[in-house]
């Protein structure tokens, strides 16, 4: 047994703040409300339904995760956020069309009470979007100060003890870390000088960190995946994680690819195409936003298959990802994968995956888990990048120079071992020699 970390209790209210109150955010809020009212079950959420084995297999000690570590109770969550549209959470959920009207009408009151604060927004960073609910300020720093003020006001008005922030906003255009992202000092100068390499999502992230609010990035844009903001997170002792919720097609990829690799099956090609018709799909129809998503989706296979270490199997892999905006599909995306594999003596085979998924239904429990786990991490004084939460991301943030772990099963083991480690329990290696000694 190790030493249990000193973890503050989870009492009091937890505020979950979301920049971007569209399909994912409102599906998350409505879902939590439905669970609270006993109308639905929190399917897909590890914090609510997951279990964790402790000790030996013969001990039969498998508590629920929420009974093993101190997590905030669903009844103690307050929701808030920002959006460029003025719709309250009920109206936004109706427009998103993910959850049936009957269910939304049963929880209408609490949803209507959630109104978005004015957003930090600039059309230059999300070309296909524009709306009226936007802050004014003479530079990024002034806007960051306004967000900090929003955070403090929300905390006080709702009587929250603690806050977390999860970026559920649209995917911004592709930016690479540049000079201004290297140090906190350079970044703050950039905020004052309105540097174009700073995007709105970075302004929220900066404001959150300054207010010591843990931050998770659900989209593929950089947000706080830069040396400057990682440095700030460490300085402020705030836990952070990102990027890009791992939901439909990439979830499937990180389930299948580790299997092929484990059995030494080769891969010639993996063609992935998607059609979706929600606002996210419309935003991703812009090549610059798509580029952020493409980079995030493409990194996965290379990291799992390690073609340089396995050139005979994966050296010539052709990997292509397409996303097409097709309005009739709304939030119900269809993702097709054609996978060309080869086996013994190089004989080719094909696998076809046709995933008729519901994007926001898959993303909502991830928002919940990230909010609760980040709050737990903060109470355990874990700060900086939380790699154990890479389980939830397409493009996990990792230490500089360290390649991220994409294999869903390694990620799951890492997550559970981190929980055991914080609670001073033995880590599980699956060696199992003791059963045969
Ligand atoms: N649903 C999934 O499966 C999934 C998976 C991975 C990543 N994501 C990402 O999650 C994000 C949200 O997805 P969604 O389906 O809810 O999209 P959405 O278009 O329904 O919602 C995004 C909301 O963000 C708002 N917004 C954009 N810029 C903003 C800003 N600067 N400040 C405040 N609000 C802003 C938009 O007005 C919109 O209401 C997207 O970036 C998407 O790529 C979704």
Short mmCIF file of N, CA, C and O and ligand atoms in Angstrom, two decimals, residues 20 22-24 82-85 119-121 129 167-171 200 204 218-219 244-245 247 278-280 293 359-360 363 394, ligand 1:
data_model
loop_
_atom_site.label_atom_id
_atom_site.label_comp_id
_atom_site.label_asym_id
_atom_site.label_seq_id
_atom_site.Cartn_x
_atom_site.Cartn_y
_atom_site.Cartn_z
N UNK A 20 -19.14 28.29 -24.78
CA UNK A 20 -19.79 27.53 -25.84
C UNK A 20 -20.93 26.71 -25.27
O UNK A 20 -20.71 25.65 -24.69
N UNK A 22 -23.58 25.15 -26.89
CA UNK A 22 -24.28 24.59 -28.04
C UNK A 22 -24.75 23.18 -27.76
O UNK A 22 -25.21 22.87 -26.65
N UNK A 23 -24.61 22.31 -28.76
CA UNK A 23 -25.17 20.95 -28.67
C UNK A 23 -24.56 20.15 -27.52
O UNK A 23 -25.28 19.56 -26.71
N UNK A 24 -23.24 20.12 -27.43
CA UNK A 24 -22.59 19.29 -26.40
C UNK A 24 -22.93 19.81 -25.01
O UNK A 24 -23.37 19.05 -24.13
N UNK A 82 -20.78 30.80 -21.49
CA UNK A 82 -20.77 31.95 -22.38
C UNK A 82 -21.17 31.47 -23.78
O UNK A 82 -20.84 30.36 -24.16
N UNK A 83 -21.85 32.31 -24.54
CA UNK A 83 -22.07 31.97 -25.95
C UNK A 83 -22.28 33.26 -26.75
O UNK A 83 -22.72 34.28 -26.20
N UNK A 84 -22.01 33.17 -28.02
CA UNK A 84 -22.21 34.33 -28.90
C UNK A 84 -23.69 34.51 -29.24
O UNK A 84 -24.09 35.53 -29.77
N UNK A 85 -24.51 33.48 -28.93
CA UNK A 85 -25.96 33.60 -29.08
C UNK A 85 -26.59 33.76 -27.71
O UNK A 85 -26.07 33.26 -26.72
N UNK A 119 -19.88 36.62 -24.79
CA UNK A 119 -18.70 35.85 -25.17
C UNK A 119 -17.50 36.72 -25.56
O UNK A 119 -17.67 37.86 -25.99
N UNK A 120 -16.32 36.13 -25.44
CA UNK A 120 -15.13 36.69 -26.10
C UNK A 120 -15.11 36.02 -27.47
O UNK A 120 -14.98 34.80 -27.55
N UNK A 121 -15.29 36.79 -28.51
CA UNK A 121 -15.43 36.17 -29.83
C UNK A 121 -14.90 37.08 -30.91
O UNK A 121 -15.03 38.30 -30.83
N UNK A 129 -19.26 31.49 -38.23
CA UNK A 129 -20.12 31.81 -37.09
C UNK A 129 -20.14 33.30 -36.83
O UNK A 129 -19.13 33.99 -37.02
N UNK A 167 -14.06 23.77 -22.12
CA UNK A 167 -14.30 24.44 -23.41
C UNK A 167 -15.20 23.56 -24.27
O UNK A 167 -14.80 22.46 -24.67
N UNK A 168 -16.43 24.04 -24.53
CA UNK A 168 -17.36 23.35 -25.42
C UNK A 168 -17.69 24.25 -26.60
O UNK A 168 -18.76 24.12 -27.22
N UNK A 169 -16.84 25.21 -26.89
CA UNK A 169 -17.06 26.15 -27.98
C UNK A 169 -16.66 25.55 -29.32
O UNK A 169 -16.02 24.49 -29.39
N UNK A 170 -17.02 26.25 -30.38
CA UNK A 170 -16.72 25.80 -31.74
C UNK A 170 -15.21 25.64 -31.94
O UNK A 170 -14.41 26.28 -31.27
N UNK A 171 -14.87 24.82 -32.93
CA UNK A 171 -13.46 24.62 -33.28
C UNK A 171 -12.91 25.85 -33.98
O UNK A 171 -13.44 26.27 -35.01
N UNK A 200 -9.70 33.54 -29.07
CA UNK A 200 -10.60 33.67 -27.92
C UNK A 200 -10.49 32.53 -26.90
O UNK A 200 -10.51 32.76 -25.70
N UNK A 204 -10.14 32.76 -22.58
CA UNK A 204 -10.89 32.08 -21.52
C UNK A 204 -9.93 31.25 -20.65
O UNK A 204 -10.04 31.23 -19.42
N UNK A 218 -12.22 20.75 -24.83
CA UNK A 218 -12.93 19.73 -25.59
C UNK A 218 -12.80 19.83 -27.10
O UNK A 218 -13.28 18.96 -27.82
N UNK A 219 -12.16 20.88 -27.59
CA UNK A 219 -12.02 21.07 -29.05
C UNK A 219 -10.55 20.90 -29.44
O UNK A 219 -9.67 20.92 -28.59
N UNK A 244 -9.72 17.92 -27.46
CA UNK A 244 -10.66 17.33 -28.41
C UNK A 244 -11.29 16.02 -27.89
O UNK A 244 -10.67 14.95 -27.97
N UNK A 245 -12.51 16.14 -27.41
CA UNK A 245 -13.23 14.97 -26.87
C UNK A 245 -13.10 13.79 -27.83
O UNK A 245 -13.35 13.91 -29.02
N UNK A 247 -14.83 10.88 -29.16
CA UNK A 247 -16.20 10.38 -29.13
C UNK A 247 -16.46 9.30 -30.18
O UNK A 247 -16.41 8.11 -29.86
N UNK A 278 -24.87 19.20 -37.93
CA UNK A 278 -25.12 20.17 -36.85
C UNK A 278 -24.23 21.41 -37.04
O UNK A 278 -23.50 21.53 -38.02
N UNK A 279 -24.29 22.34 -36.08
CA UNK A 279 -23.52 23.57 -36.23
C UNK A 279 -22.02 23.27 -36.23
O UNK A 279 -21.23 23.91 -36.91
N UNK A 280 -21.62 22.25 -35.44
CA UNK A 280 -20.22 21.83 -35.43
C UNK A 280 -19.80 21.44 -36.85
O UNK A 280 -18.73 21.83 -37.33
N UNK A 293 -9.15 20.07 -36.76
CA UNK A 293 -9.74 18.76 -36.48
C UNK A 293 -8.93 17.66 -37.16
O UNK A 293 -8.69 16.60 -36.59
N UNK A 359 -23.34 12.39 -31.92
CA UNK A 359 -22.14 13.06 -31.45
C UNK A 359 -22.25 13.58 -30.01
O UNK A 359 -21.39 13.30 -29.17
N UNK A 360 -23.29 14.35 -29.76
CA UNK A 360 -23.36 15.00 -28.45
C UNK A 360 -23.75 14.02 -27.35
O UNK A 360 -23.39 14.21 -26.19
N UNK A 363 -20.52 12.78 -26.33
CA UNK A 363 -19.64 13.78 -25.70
C UNK A 363 -20.11 14.19 -24.30
O UNK A 363 -19.29 14.51 -23.43
N UNK A 394 -8.90 13.00 -28.11
CA UNK A 394 -8.33 12.55 -29.38
C UNK A 394 -6.86 12.91 -29.49
O UNK A 394 -6.11 12.27 -30.19
N1 LIG B 1 -19.82 16.24 -30.15
C1 LIG B 1 -18.71 15.58 -30.26
O1 LIG B 1 -18.71 14.40 -30.39
C2 LIG B 1 -17.41 16.34 -30.21
C3 LIG B 1 -16.25 15.58 -30.18
C4 LIG B 1 -15.03 16.25 -30.12
C5 LIG B 1 -14.99 17.61 -30.07
N2 LIG B 1 -16.14 18.33 -30.13
C6 LIG B 1 -16.02 19.76 -30.13
O2 LIG B 1 -16.80 20.31 -29.13
C7 LIG B 1 -17.17 21.63 -29.53
C8 LIG B 1 -18.67 21.80 -29.33
O3 LIG B 1 -19.39 20.95 -30.21
P1 LIG B 1 -20.94 21.20 -30.43
O4 LIG B 1 -21.43 20.06 -31.25
O5 LIG B 1 -21.59 21.53 -29.15
O6 LIG B 1 -20.92 22.50 -31.35
P2 LIG B 1 -22.02 23.66 -31.40
O7 LIG B 1 -21.72 24.41 -32.66
O8 LIG B 1 -23.39 23.11 -31.23
O9 LIG B 1 -21.70 24.53 -30.10
C9 LIG B 1 -20.60 25.35 -30.02
C10 LIG B 1 -21.07 26.65 -29.41
O10 LIG B 1 -19.93 27.46 -29.15
C11 LIG B 1 -20.29 28.80 -29.38
N3 LIG B 1 -19.06 29.56 -29.50
C12 LIG B 1 -18.17 29.57 -30.51
N4 LIG B 1 -17.13 30.38 -30.22
C13 LIG B 1 -17.37 30.87 -28.97
C14 LIG B 1 -16.67 31.75 -28.12
N5 LIG B 1 -15.51 32.28 -28.51
N6 LIG B 1 -17.20 32.03 -26.91
C15 LIG B 1 -18.39 31.48 -26.53
N7 LIG B 1 -19.10 30.67 -27.31
C16 LIG B 1 -18.60 30.35 -28.52
C17 LIG B 1 -21.18 28.74 -30.61
O11 LIG B 1 -22.00 29.86 -30.73
C18 LIG B 1 -21.97 27.46 -30.35
O12 LIG B 1 -23.20 27.72 -29.71
C19 LIG B 1 -16.72 21.79 -30.98
O13 LIG B 1 -15.48 22.45 -31.02
C20 LIG B 1 -16.53 20.38 -31.41
O14 LIG B 1 -15.60 20.25 -32.46
C21 LIG B 1 -17.36 17.72 -30.19
#
